[in-house]
Amino acid sequence: MSSNLDALYRRVIMDHYKKPRNRGILEDGSHTINMNNPTCGDRIQLTFKVEDGVVEDCRFEGEGCSISMSSASMMTQAIKGKKVEEALQMSKIFSDMMQGKEIDENIDLGDIEALHGVSKFPARIKCATLAWKAMEKGLNEGEKQ
């Protein structure tokens, strides 16, 4: 990856960290999930509202490093308005990317692509995937209800 691209990705990550999107709690959220990463102290509370199989809204609260908080911001943006199946598929694609697997270049990941470099740092992968794991848990639990 070129140094210009690395710099751009760092700016995108820091922008989401300093100005997080969808930060807060949904008072009328149908699902609330709390998760933490005990190895580094990151924690997240994810609330979202699902109606007719679509993620209508999604918000997060929490504390953590720039990777975990920016990933949460990016994830909430990415899944809003998506069908539950699409959100779960995005999570699988993100997980594959974090494991260094090849992903279809035709898939538009938007800002999420900025986290691609995290896959080179195994200790940081849990930071990047925390919000995604919370979303998966919440959506899967919601499906069982």
mmCIF file of N, CA and C in Angstrom:
data_model
loop_
_atom_site.group_PDB
_atom_site.id
_atom_site.type_symbol
_atom_site.label_atom_id
_atom_site.label_comp_id
_atom_site.label_asym_id
_atom_site.label_seq_id
_atom_site.Cartn_x
_atom_site.Cartn_y
_atom_site.Cartn_z
ATOM 1 N N MET A 1 0.843 -1.174 0.000
ATOM 2 C CA MET A 1 0.000 0.000 0.000
ATOM 3 C C MET A 1 0.888 1.237 0.000
ATOM 4 N N SER A 2 0.547 2.220 -0.786
ATOM 5 C CA SER A 2 1.367 3.422 -0.876
ATOM 6 C C SER A 2 1.256 4.235 0.404
ATOM 7 N N SER A 3 2.274 5.055 0.652
ATOM 8 C CA SER A 3 2.254 5.870 1.864
ATOM 9 C C SER A 3 1.146 6.921 1.789
ATOM 10 N N ASN A 4 0.810 7.392 0.572
ATOM 11 C CA ASN A 4 -0.295 8.339 0.431
ATOM 12 C C ASN A 4 -1.614 7.703 0.833
ATOM 13 N N LEU A 5 -1.816 6.438 0.427
ATOM 14 C CA LEU A 5 -3.043 5.722 0.782
ATOM 15 C C LEU A 5 -3.082 5.453 2.282
ATOM 16 N N ASP A 6 -1.950 5.064 2.856
ATOM 17 C CA ASP A 6 -1.875 4.864 4.300
ATOM 18 C C ASP A 6 -2.261 6.144 5.040
ATOM 19 N N ALA A 7 -1.752 7.263 4.572
ATOM 20 C CA ALA A 7 -2.040 8.555 5.212
ATOM 21 C C ALA A 7 -3.526 8.889 5.096
ATOM 22 N N LEU A 8 -4.104 8.626 3.938
ATOM 23 C CA LEU A 8 -5.534 8.866 3.742
ATOM 24 C C LEU A 8 -6.338 7.995 4.695
ATOM 25 N N TYR A 9 -5.995 6.715 4.783
ATOM 26 C CA TYR A 9 -6.706 5.805 5.672
ATOM 27 C C TYR A 9 -6.588 6.258 7.127
ATOM 28 N N ARG A 10 -5.402 6.711 7.525
ATOM 29 C CA ARG A 10 -5.230 7.204 8.894
ATOM 30 C C ARG A 10 -6.135 8.410 9.146
ATOM 31 N N ARG A 11 -6.248 9.296 8.163
ATOM 32 C CA ARG A 11 -7.118 10.475 8.310
ATOM 33 C C ARG A 11 -8.583 10.059 8.448
ATOM 34 N N VAL A 12 -9.011 9.081 7.659
ATOM 35 C CA VAL A 12 -10.397 8.606 7.737
ATOM 36 C C VAL A 12 -10.658 8.005 9.120
ATOM 37 N N ILE A 13 -9.746 7.184 9.600
ATOM 38 C CA ILE A 13 -9.897 6.564 10.923
ATOM 39 C C ILE A 13 -9.954 7.637 12.010
ATOM 40 N N MET A 14 -9.063 8.605 11.958
ATOM 41 C CA MET A 14 -9.039 9.651 12.977
ATOM 42 C C MET A 14 -10.269 10.550 12.891
ATOM 43 N N ASP A 15 -10.787 10.766 11.690
ATOM 44 C CA ASP A 15 -12.002 11.568 11.541
ATOM 45 C C ASP A 15 -13.172 10.877 12.240
ATOM 46 N N HIS A 16 -13.306 9.573 12.051
ATOM 47 C CA HIS A 16 -14.384 8.831 12.716
ATOM 48 C C HIS A 16 -14.165 8.780 14.225
ATOM 49 N N TYR A 17 -12.904 8.763 14.657
ATOM 50 C CA TYR A 17 -12.605 8.725 16.093
ATOM 51 C C TYR A 17 -12.933 10.071 16.747
ATOM 52 N N LYS A 18 -12.534 11.150 16.098
ATOM 53 C CA LYS A 18 -12.733 12.482 16.680
ATOM 54 C C LYS A 18 -14.162 12.995 16.508
ATOM 55 N N LYS A 19 -14.807 12.583 15.417
ATOM 56 C CA LYS A 19 -16.193 12.998 15.147
ATOM 57 C C LYS A 19 -17.028 11.756 14.840
ATOM 58 N N PRO A 20 -17.273 10.934 15.864
ATOM 59 C CA PRO A 20 -17.986 9.667 15.627
ATOM 60 C C PRO A 20 -19.402 9.894 15.125
ATOM 61 N N ARG A 21 -19.781 9.068 14.182
ATOM 62 C CA ARG A 21 -21.140 9.090 13.664
ATOM 63 C C ARG A 21 -21.986 8.155 14.513
ATOM 64 N N ASN A 22 -23.222 8.535 14.724
ATOM 65 C CA ASN A 22 -24.196 7.687 15.429
ATOM 66 C C ASN A 22 -23.810 7.376 16.864
ATOM 67 N N ARG A 23 -23.130 8.304 17.510
ATOM 68 C CA ARG A 23 -22.784 8.106 18.918
ATOM 69 C C ARG A 23 -24.000 8.470 19.767
ATOM 70 N N GLY A 24 -24.299 7.643 20.717
ATOM 71 C CA GLY A 24 -25.425 7.876 21.600
ATOM 72 C C GLY A 24 -26.200 6.588 21.813
ATOM 73 N N ILE A 25 -27.326 6.731 22.465
ATOM 74 C CA ILE A 25 -28.165 5.572 22.778
ATOM 75 C C ILE A 25 -29.548 5.817 22.190
ATOM 76 N N LEU A 26 -30.088 4.802 21.559
ATOM 77 C CA LEU A 26 -31.456 4.878 21.048
ATOM 78 C C LEU A 26 -32.405 4.583 22.193
ATOM 79 N N GLU A 27 -33.223 5.551 22.534
ATOM 80 C CA GLU A 27 -34.182 5.338 23.626
ATOM 81 C C GLU A 27 -35.225 4.292 23.241
ATOM 82 N N ASP A 28 -35.571 4.239 21.956
ATOM 83 C CA ASP A 28 -36.579 3.271 21.510
ATOM 84 C C ASP A 28 -35.938 2.092 20.784
ATOM 85 N N GLY A 29 -34.665 1.843 21.103
ATOM 86 C CA GLY A 29 -33.961 0.737 20.466
ATOM 87 C C GLY A 29 -34.533 -0.603 20.881
ATOM 88 N N SER A 30 -34.677 -1.471 19.929
ATOM 89 C CA SER A 30 -35.248 -2.778 20.238
ATOM 90 C C SER A 30 -34.198 -3.766 20.734
ATOM 91 N N HIS A 31 -32.921 -3.453 20.505
ATOM 92 C CA HIS A 31 -31.836 -4.341 20.933
ATOM 93 C C HIS A 31 -30.734 -3.513 21.591
ATOM 94 N N THR A 32 -30.223 -4.018 22.703
ATOM 95 C CA THR A 32 -29.074 -3.399 23.359
ATOM 96 C C THR A 32 -28.076 -4.504 23.665
ATOM 97 N N ILE A 33 -26.861 -4.308 23.220
ATOM 98 C CA ILE A 33 -25.799 -5.292 23.427
ATOM 99 C C ILE A 33 -24.610 -4.580 24.072
ATOM 100 N N ASN A 34 -24.074 -5.177 25.116
ATOM 101 C CA ASN A 34 -22.865 -4.668 25.758
ATOM 102 C C ASN A 34 -21.759 -5.691 25.549
ATOM 103 N N MET A 35 -20.618 -5.224 25.073
ATOM 104 C CA MET A 35 -19.466 -6.117 24.901
ATOM 105 C C MET A 35 -18.210 -5.358 25.285
ATOM 106 N N ASN A 36 -17.195 -6.127 25.651
ATOM 107 C CA ASN A 36 -15.910 -5.502 25.928
ATOM 108 C C ASN A 36 -14.786 -6.398 25.447
ATOM 109 N N ASN A 37 -13.630 -5.778 25.322
ATOM 110 C CA ASN A 37 -12.413 -6.480 24.942
ATOM 111 C C ASN A 37 -11.490 -6.404 26.152
ATOM 112 N N PRO A 38 -11.476 -7.440 26.987
ATOM 113 C CA PRO A 38 -10.702 -7.375 28.226
ATOM 114 C C PRO A 38 -9.196 -7.237 28.018
ATOM 115 N N THR A 39 -8.689 -7.608 26.862
ATOM 116 C CA THR A 39 -7.243 -7.513 26.646
ATOM 117 C C THR A 39 -6.763 -6.073 26.547
ATOM 118 N N CYS A 40 -7.649 -5.164 26.104
ATOM 119 C CA CYS A 40 -7.190 -3.775 25.990
ATOM 120 C C CYS A 40 -8.139 -2.779 26.654
ATOM 121 N N GLY A 41 -9.271 -3.241 27.157
ATOM 122 C CA GLY A 41 -10.178 -2.358 27.877
ATOM 123 C C GLY A 41 -11.241 -1.675 27.032
ATOM 124 N N ASP A 42 -11.294 -1.955 25.735
ATOM 125 C CA ASP A 42 -12.344 -1.374 24.901
ATOM 126 C C ASP A 42 -13.698 -1.910 25.364
ATOM 127 N N ARG A 43 -14.699 -1.043 25.358
ATOM 128 C CA ARG A 43 -16.054 -1.494 25.675
ATOM 129 C C ARG A 43 -17.035 -0.733 24.799
ATOM 130 N N ILE A 44 -18.142 -1.400 24.496
ATOM 131 C CA ILE A 44 -19.154 -0.790 23.633
ATOM 132 C C ILE A 44 -20.539 -1.195 24.086
ATOM 133 N N GLN A 45 -21.455 -0.246 23.975
ATOM 134 C CA GLN A 45 -22.877 -0.539 24.130
ATOM 135 C C GLN A 45 -23.494 -0.157 22.793
ATOM 136 N N LEU A 46 -24.102 -1.126 22.167
ATOM 137 C CA LEU A 46 -24.707 -0.937 20.859
ATOM 138 C C LEU A 46 -26.216 -1.045 21.001
ATOM 139 N N THR A 47 -26.931 -0.037 20.518
ATOM 140 C CA THR A 47 -28.384 -0.120 20.499
ATOM 141 C C THR A 47 -28.841 0.040 19.055
ATOM 142 N N PHE A 48 -29.803 -0.757 18.678
ATOM 143 C CA PHE A 48 -30.335 -0.610 17.335
ATOM 144 C C PHE A 48 -31.795 -1.004 17.291
ATOM 145 N N LYS A 49 -32.432 -0.511 16.253
ATOM 146 C CA LYS A 49 -33.852 -0.729 16.054
ATOM 147 C C LYS A 49 -34.034 -1.452 14.727
ATOM 148 N N VAL A 50 -34.684 -2.607 14.790
ATOM 149 C CA VAL A 50 -34.952 -3.398 13.592
ATOM 150 C C VAL A 50 -36.462 -3.460 13.390
ATOM 151 N N GLU A 51 -36.899 -3.088 12.200
ATOM 152 C CA GLU A 51 -38.318 -3.183 11.850
ATOM 153 C C GLU A 51 -38.445 -3.840 10.490
ATOM 154 N N ASP A 52 -39.298 -4.827 10.428
ATOM 155 C CA ASP A 52 -39.555 -5.551 9.173
ATOM 156 C C ASP A 52 -38.267 -6.063 8.528
ATOM 157 N N GLY A 53 -37.361 -6.552 9.381
ATOM 158 C CA GLY A 53 -36.123 -7.137 8.872
ATOM 159 C C GLY A 53 -35.087 -6.140 8.400
ATOM 160 N N VAL A 54 -35.281 -4.844 8.720
ATOM 161 C CA VAL A 54 -34.351 -3.795 8.295
ATOM 162 C C VAL A 54 -33.809 -3.067 9.531
ATOM 163 N N VAL A 55 -32.508 -2.805 9.544
ATOM 164 C CA VAL A 55 -31.894 -2.034 10.624
ATOM 165 C C VAL A 55 -32.258 -0.569 10.376
ATOM 166 N N GLU A 56 -33.262 -0.099 11.100
ATOM 167 C CA GLU A 56 -33.754 1.269 10.913
ATOM 168 C C GLU A 56 -32.787 2.301 11.475
ATOM 169 N N ASP A 57 -32.196 1.986 12.631
ATOM 170 C CA ASP A 57 -31.275 2.928 13.269
ATOM 171 C C ASP A 57 -30.294 2.144 14.125
ATOM 172 N N CYS A 58 -29.152 2.757 14.386
ATOM 173 C CA CYS A 58 -28.096 2.100 15.159
ATOM 174 C C CYS A 58 -27.226 3.174 15.793
ATOM 175 N N ARG A 59 -26.938 3.006 17.088
ATOM 176 C CA ARG A 59 -26.089 3.957 17.822
ATOM 177 C C ARG A 59 -25.143 3.177 18.731
ATOM 178 N N PHE A 60 -24.082 3.851 19.130
ATOM 179 C CA PHE A 60 -23.147 3.211 20.044
ATOM 180 C C PHE A 60 -22.650 4.196 21.088
ATOM 181 N N GLU A 61 -22.287 3.664 22.219
ATOM 182 C CA GLU A 61 -21.596 4.371 23.293
ATOM 183 C C GLU A 61 -20.430 3.491 23.677
ATOM 184 N N GLY A 62 -19.400 4.064 24.214
ATOM 185 C CA GLY A 62 -18.302 3.240 24.679
ATOM 186 C C GLY A 62 -17.028 4.013 24.850
ATOM 187 N N GLU A 63 -16.009 3.263 25.204
ATOM 188 C CA GLU A 63 -14.671 3.810 25.397
ATOM 189 C C GLU A 63 -13.694 2.852 24.769
ATOM 190 N N GLY A 64 -12.644 3.407 24.202
ATOM 191 C CA GLY A 64 -11.627 2.542 23.642
ATOM 192 C C GLY A 64 -10.665 3.298 22.756
ATOM 193 N N CYS A 65 -9.836 2.534 22.117
ATOM 194 C CA CYS A 65 -8.817 3.106 21.242
ATOM 195 C C CYS A 65 -9.443 3.655 19.966
ATOM 196 N N SER A 66 -8.636 4.361 19.201
ATOM 197 C CA SER A 66 -9.135 4.962 17.963
ATOM 198 C C SER A 66 -9.646 3.906 16.987
ATOM 199 N N ILE A 67 -9.021 2.731 16.972
ATOM 200 C CA ILE A 67 -9.454 1.678 16.052
ATOM 201 C C ILE A 67 -10.852 1.181 16.418
ATOM 202 N N SER A 68 -11.087 0.874 17.693
ATOM 203 C CA SER A 68 -12.396 0.319 18.073
ATOM 204 C C SER A 68 -13.507 1.349 17.931
ATOM 205 N N MET A 69 -13.261 2.583 18.322
ATOM 206 C CA MET A 69 -14.311 3.598 18.260
ATOM 207 C C MET A 69 -14.594 4.032 16.819
ATOM 208 N N SER A 70 -13.559 4.142 15.996
ATOM 209 C CA SER A 70 -13.808 4.509 14.595
ATOM 210 C C SER A 70 -14.484 3.354 13.854
ATOM 211 N N SER A 71 -14.138 2.129 14.189
ATOM 212 C CA SER A 71 -14.787 0.974 13.570
ATOM 213 C C SER A 71 -16.271 0.951 13.937
ATOM 214 N N ALA A 72 -16.603 1.276 15.186
ATOM 215 C CA ALA A 72 -18.005 1.332 15.610
ATOM 216 C C ALA A 72 -18.752 2.416 14.834
ATOM 217 N N SER A 73 -18.124 3.557 14.663
ATOM 218 C CA SER A 73 -18.734 4.646 13.907
ATOM 219 C C SER A 73 -18.991 4.231 12.465
ATOM 220 N N MET A 74 -17.994 3.621 11.848
ATOM 221 C CA MET A 74 -18.129 3.171 10.456
ATOM 222 C C MET A 74 -19.196 2.085 10.322
ATOM 223 N N MET A 75 -19.213 1.160 11.279
ATOM 224 C CA MET A 75 -20.165 0.058 11.225
ATOM 225 C C MET A 75 -21.595 0.565 11.335
ATOM 226 N N THR A 76 -21.850 1.496 12.255
ATOM 227 C CA THR A 76 -23.218 1.995 12.403
ATOM 228 C C THR A 76 -23.677 2.699 11.127
ATOM 229 N N GLN A 77 -22.775 3.428 10.500
ATOM 230 C CA GLN A 77 -23.123 4.070 9.227
ATOM 231 C C GLN A 77 -23.439 3.034 8.156
ATOM 232 N N ALA A 78 -22.632 1.993 8.127
ATOM 233 C CA ALA A 78 -22.738 0.994 7.053
ATOM 234 C C ALA A 78 -24.012 0.161 7.130
ATOM 235 N N ILE A 79 -24.499 -0.121 8.347
ATOM 236 C CA ILE A 79 -25.643 -1.044 8.439
ATOM 237 C C ILE A 79 -26.993 -0.353 8.483
ATOM 238 N N LYS A 80 -27.023 0.934 8.732
ATOM 239 C CA LYS A 80 -28.309 1.651 8.772
ATOM 240 C C LYS A 80 -29.017 1.523 7.435
ATOM 241 N N GLY A 81 -30.278 1.102 7.505
ATOM 242 C CA GLY A 81 -31.071 0.965 6.300
ATOM 243 C C GLY A 81 -30.881 -0.353 5.569
ATOM 244 N N LYS A 82 -29.995 -1.198 6.083
ATOM 245 C CA LYS A 82 -29.737 -2.498 5.452
ATOM 246 C C LYS A 82 -30.652 -3.559 6.048
ATOM 247 N N LYS A 83 -30.949 -4.562 5.236
ATOM 248 C CA LYS A 83 -31.668 -5.726 5.744
ATOM 249 C C LYS A 83 -30.737 -6.445 6.707
ATOM 250 N N VAL A 84 -31.327 -7.152 7.667
ATOM 251 C CA VAL A 84 -30.533 -7.884 8.656
ATOM 252 C C VAL A 84 -29.529 -8.804 7.966
ATOM 253 N N GLU A 85 -29.977 -9.516 6.933
ATOM 254 C CA GLU A 85 -29.072 -10.441 6.214
ATOM 255 C C GLU A 85 -27.894 -9.688 5.588
ATOM 256 N N GLU A 86 -28.163 -8.494 5.051
ATOM 257 C CA GLU A 86 -27.091 -7.697 4.439
ATOM 258 C C GLU A 86 -26.100 -7.224 5.491
ATOM 259 N N ALA A 87 -26.604 -6.804 6.653
ATOM 260 C CA ALA A 87 -25.729 -6.358 7.738
ATOM 261 C C ALA A 87 -24.832 -7.505 8.205
ATOM 262 N N LEU A 88 -25.420 -8.691 8.341
ATOM 263 C CA LEU A 88 -24.634 -9.852 8.765
ATOM 264 C C LEU A 88 -23.614 -10.244 7.686
ATOM 265 N N GLN A 89 -23.972 -10.110 6.428
ATOM 266 C CA GLN A 89 -23.033 -10.395 5.338
ATOM 267 C C GLN A 89 -21.878 -9.388 5.352
ATOM 268 N N MET A 90 -22.196 -8.110 5.624
ATOM 269 C CA MET A 90 -21.136 -7.092 5.727
ATOM 270 C C MET A 90 -20.171 -7.444 6.853
ATOM 271 N N SER A 91 -20.716 -7.969 7.947
ATOM 272 C CA SER A 91 -19.874 -8.355 9.073
ATOM 273 C C SER A 91 -18.940 -9.496 8.682
ATOM 274 N N LYS A 92 -19.442 -10.436 7.901
ATOM 275 C CA LYS A 92 -18.595 -11.543 7.428
ATOM 276 C C LYS A 92 -17.486 -11.013 6.524
ATOM 277 N N ILE A 93 -17.826 -10.112 5.641
ATOM 278 C CA ILE A 93 -16.829 -9.527 4.737
ATOM 279 C C ILE A 93 -15.777 -8.775 5.549
ATOM 280 N N PHE A 94 -16.228 -8.013 6.556
ATOM 281 C CA PHE A 94 -15.296 -7.281 7.402
ATOM 282 C C PHE A 94 -14.373 -8.242 8.151
ATOM 283 N N SER A 95 -14.950 -9.317 8.683
ATOM 284 C CA SER A 95 -14.154 -10.322 9.388
ATOM 285 C C SER A 95 -13.108 -10.943 8.462
ATOM 286 N N ASP A 96 -13.520 -11.265 7.242
ATOM 287 C CA ASP A 96 -12.569 -11.813 6.264
ATOM 288 C C ASP A 96 -11.437 -10.821 5.995
ATOM 289 N N MET A 97 -11.795 -9.547 5.858
ATOM 290 C CA MET A 97 -10.786 -8.520 5.613
ATOM 291 C C MET A 97 -9.810 -8.443 6.788
ATOM 292 N N MET A 98 -10.331 -8.538 8.009
ATOM 293 C CA MET A 98 -9.464 -8.471 9.190
ATOM 294 C C MET A 98 -8.544 -9.686 9.292
ATOM 295 N N GLN A 99 -8.972 -10.808 8.717
ATOM 296 C CA GLN A 99 -8.142 -12.012 8.727
ATOM 297 C C GLN A 99 -7.167 -12.035 7.556
ATOM 298 N N GLY A 100 -7.162 -10.973 6.766
ATOM 299 C CA GLY A 100 -6.245 -10.885 5.643
ATOM 300 C C GLY A 100 -6.684 -11.665 4.419
ATOM 301 N N LYS A 101 -7.944 -12.120 4.422
ATOM 302 C CA LYS A 101 -8.450 -12.870 3.270
ATOM 303 C C LYS A 101 -8.776 -11.903 2.128
ATOM 304 N N GLU A 102 -8.711 -12.432 0.926
ATOM 305 C CA GLU A 102 -9.080 -11.636 -0.247
ATOM 306 C C GLU A 102 -10.584 -11.403 -0.233
ATOM 307 N N ILE A 103 -10.984 -10.181 -0.528
ATOM 308 C CA ILE A 103 -12.414 -9.888 -0.635
ATOM 309 C C ILE A 103 -12.694 -9.372 -2.043
ATOM 310 N N ASP A 104 -13.907 -9.526 -2.467
ATOM 311 C CA ASP A 104 -14.326 -9.107 -3.797
ATOM 312 C C ASP A 104 -14.099 -7.605 -3.957
ATOM 313 N N GLU A 105 -13.302 -7.226 -4.940
ATOM 314 C CA GLU A 105 -12.986 -5.816 -5.161
ATOM 315 C C GLU A 105 -14.201 -5.007 -5.605
ATOM 316 N N ASN A 106 -15.252 -5.677 -6.052
ATOM 317 C CA ASN A 106 -16.454 -4.985 -6.507
ATOM 318 C C ASN A 106 -17.355 -4.548 -5.355
ATOM 319 N N ILE A 107 -17.048 -5.010 -4.148
ATOM 320 C CA ILE A 107 -17.850 -4.641 -2.983
ATOM 321 C C ILE A 107 -17.375 -3.283 -2.487
ATOM 322 N N ASP A 108 -18.309 -2.335 -2.407
ATOM 323 C CA ASP A 108 -17.985 -0.993 -1.935
ATOM 324 C C ASP A 108 -18.091 -0.964 -0.414
ATOM 325 N N LEU A 109 -16.964 -0.899 0.247
ATOM 326 C CA LEU A 109 -16.940 -0.874 1.703
ATOM 327 C C LEU A 109 -16.964 0.542 2.262
ATOM 328 N N GLY A 110 -16.837 1.529 1.408
ATOM 329 C CA GLY A 110 -16.819 2.911 1.874
ATOM 330 C C GLY A 110 -15.674 3.140 2.837
ATOM 331 N N ASP A 111 -15.935 3.892 3.905
ATOM 332 C CA ASP A 111 -14.887 4.224 4.878
ATOM 333 C C ASP A 111 -14.296 3.000 5.560
ATOM 334 N N ILE A 112 -15.061 1.911 5.616
ATOM 335 C CA ILE A 112 -14.606 0.697 6.299
ATOM 336 C C ILE A 112 -13.286 0.193 5.712
ATOM 337 N N GLU A 113 -13.079 0.438 4.427
ATOM 338 C CA GLU A 113 -11.841 -0.001 3.781
ATOM 339 C C GLU A 113 -10.600 0.581 4.459
ATOM 340 N N ALA A 114 -10.768 1.724 5.122
ATOM 341 C CA ALA A 114 -9.635 2.361 5.813
ATOM 342 C C ALA A 114 -9.069 1.474 6.915
ATOM 343 N N LEU A 115 -9.862 0.522 7.395
ATOM 344 C CA LEU A 115 -9.406 -0.372 8.472
ATOM 345 C C LEU A 115 -8.659 -1.594 7.947
ATOM 346 N N HIS A 116 -8.524 -1.701 6.644
ATOM 347 C CA HIS A 116 -7.874 -2.863 6.034
ATOM 348 C C HIS A 116 -6.480 -3.122 6.617
ATOM 349 N N GLY A 117 -5.723 -2.079 6.857
ATOM 350 C CA GLY A 117 -4.358 -2.219 7.368
ATOM 351 C C GLY A 117 -4.265 -2.828 8.754
ATOM 352 N N VAL A 118 -5.367 -2.807 9.500
ATOM 353 C CA VAL A 118 -5.369 -3.380 10.852
ATOM 354 C C VAL A 118 -5.045 -4.866 10.802
ATOM 355 N N SER A 119 -5.373 -5.520 9.693
ATOM 356 C CA SER A 119 -5.136 -6.963 9.580
ATOM 357 C C SER A 119 -3.658 -7.312 9.729
ATOM 358 N N LYS A 120 -2.773 -6.343 9.543
ATOM 359 C CA LYS A 120 -1.325 -6.575 9.690
ATOM 360 C C LYS A 120 -0.888 -6.565 11.153
ATOM 361 N N PHE A 121 -1.802 -6.188 12.052
ATOM 362 C CA PHE A 121 -1.476 -6.080 13.471
ATOM 363 C C PHE A 121 -2.438 -6.952 14.281
ATOM 364 N N PRO A 122 -2.104 -8.230 14.443
ATOM 365 C CA PRO A 122 -3.020 -9.176 15.095
ATOM 366 C C PRO A 122 -3.566 -8.706 16.448
ATOM 367 N N ALA A 123 -2.771 -7.987 17.208
ATOM 368 C CA ALA A 123 -3.227 -7.528 18.520
ATOM 369 C C ALA A 123 -4.344 -6.494 18.418
ATOM 370 N N ARG A 124 -4.488 -5.857 17.267
ATOM 371 C CA ARG A 124 -5.500 -4.807 17.092
ATOM 372 C C ARG A 124 -6.782 -5.295 16.416
ATOM 373 N N ILE A 125 -6.769 -6.521 15.908
ATOM 374 C CA ILE A 125 -7.943 -7.035 15.191
ATOM 375 C C ILE A 125 -9.168 -7.075 16.105
ATOM 376 N N LYS A 126 -8.991 -7.479 17.361
ATOM 377 C CA LYS A 126 -10.121 -7.517 18.292
ATOM 378 C C LYS A 126 -10.691 -6.126 18.526
ATOM 379 N N CYS A 127 -9.832 -5.116 18.473
ATOM 380 C CA CYS A 127 -10.294 -3.731 18.616
ATOM 381 C C CYS A 127 -11.239 -3.386 17.460
ATOM 382 N N ALA A 128 -10.815 -3.716 16.257
ATOM 383 C CA ALA A 128 -11.581 -3.375 15.061
ATOM 384 C C ALA A 128 -12.882 -4.157 14.957
ATOM 385 N N THR A 129 -12.904 -5.383 15.469
ATOM 386 C CA THR A 129 -14.079 -6.243 15.290
ATOM 387 C C THR A 129 -15.078 -6.178 16.447
ATOM 388 N N LEU A 130 -14.762 -5.482 17.521
ATOM 389 C CA LEU A 130 -15.638 -5.459 18.701
ATOM 390 C C LEU A 130 -17.067 -5.023 18.362
ATOM 391 N N ALA A 131 -17.224 -3.900 17.697
ATOM 392 C CA ALA A 131 -18.567 -3.405 17.363
ATOM 393 C C ALA A 131 -19.288 -4.368 16.423
ATOM 394 N N TRP A 132 -18.544 -4.954 15.497
ATOM 395 C CA TRP A 132 -19.125 -5.892 14.536
ATOM 396 C C TRP A 132 -19.627 -7.149 15.239
ATOM 397 N N LYS A 133 -18.847 -7.642 16.208
ATOM 398 C CA LYS A 133 -19.276 -8.822 16.974
ATOM 399 C C LYS A 133 -20.525 -8.501 17.791
ATOM 400 N N ALA A 134 -20.581 -7.281 18.346
ATOM 401 C CA ALA A 134 -21.763 -6.869 19.106
ATOM 402 C C ALA A 134 -22.989 -6.823 18.186
ATOM 403 N N MET A 135 -22.798 -6.282 16.995
ATOM 404 C CA MET A 135 -23.904 -6.211 16.033
ATOM 405 C C MET A 135 -24.377 -7.607 15.654
ATOM 406 N N GLU A 136 -23.451 -8.504 15.372
ATOM 407 C CA GLU A 136 -23.823 -9.884 15.020
ATOM 408 C C GLU A 136 -24.618 -10.532 16.150
ATOM 409 N N LYS A 137 -24.120 -10.389 17.367
ATOM 410 C CA LYS A 137 -24.789 -10.986 18.523
ATOM 411 C C LYS A 137 -26.199 -10.429 18.661
ATOM 412 N N GLY A 138 -26.342 -9.137 18.553
ATOM 413 C CA GLY A 138 -27.653 -8.515 18.697
ATOM 414 C C GLY A 138 -28.620 -8.920 17.601
ATOM 415 N N LEU A 139 -28.156 -8.930 16.362
ATOM 416 C CA LEU A 139 -29.039 -9.297 15.260
ATOM 417 C C LEU A 139 -29.398 -10.775 15.308
ATOM 418 N N ASN A 140 -28.450 -11.617 15.666
ATOM 419 C CA ASN A 140 -28.741 -13.042 15.771
ATOM 420 C C ASN A 140 -29.700 -13.342 16.910
ATOM 421 N N GLU A 141 -29.548 -12.650 18.037
ATOM 422 C CA GLU A 141 -30.477 -12.831 19.161
ATOM 423 C C GLU A 141 -31.860 -12.329 18.787
ATOM 424 N N GLY A 142 -31.907 -11.233 18.037
ATOM 425 C CA GLY A 142 -33.184 -10.687 17.590
ATOM 426 C C GLY A 142 -33.924 -11.633 16.668
ATOM 427 N N GLU A 143 -33.188 -12.367 15.848
ATOM 428 C CA GLU A 143 -33.794 -13.336 14.922
ATOM 429 C C GLU A 143 -34.470 -14.473 15.683
ATOM 430 N N LYS A 144 -33.936 -14.804 16.860
ATOM 431 C CA LYS A 144 -34.467 -15.934 17.633
ATOM 432 C C LYS A 144 -35.729 -15.568 18.407
ATOM 433 N N GLN A 145 -35.970 -14.275 18.585
ATOM 434 C CA GLN A 145 -37.125 -13.837 19.376
ATOM 435 C C GLN A 145 -38.408 -14.008 18.606
#
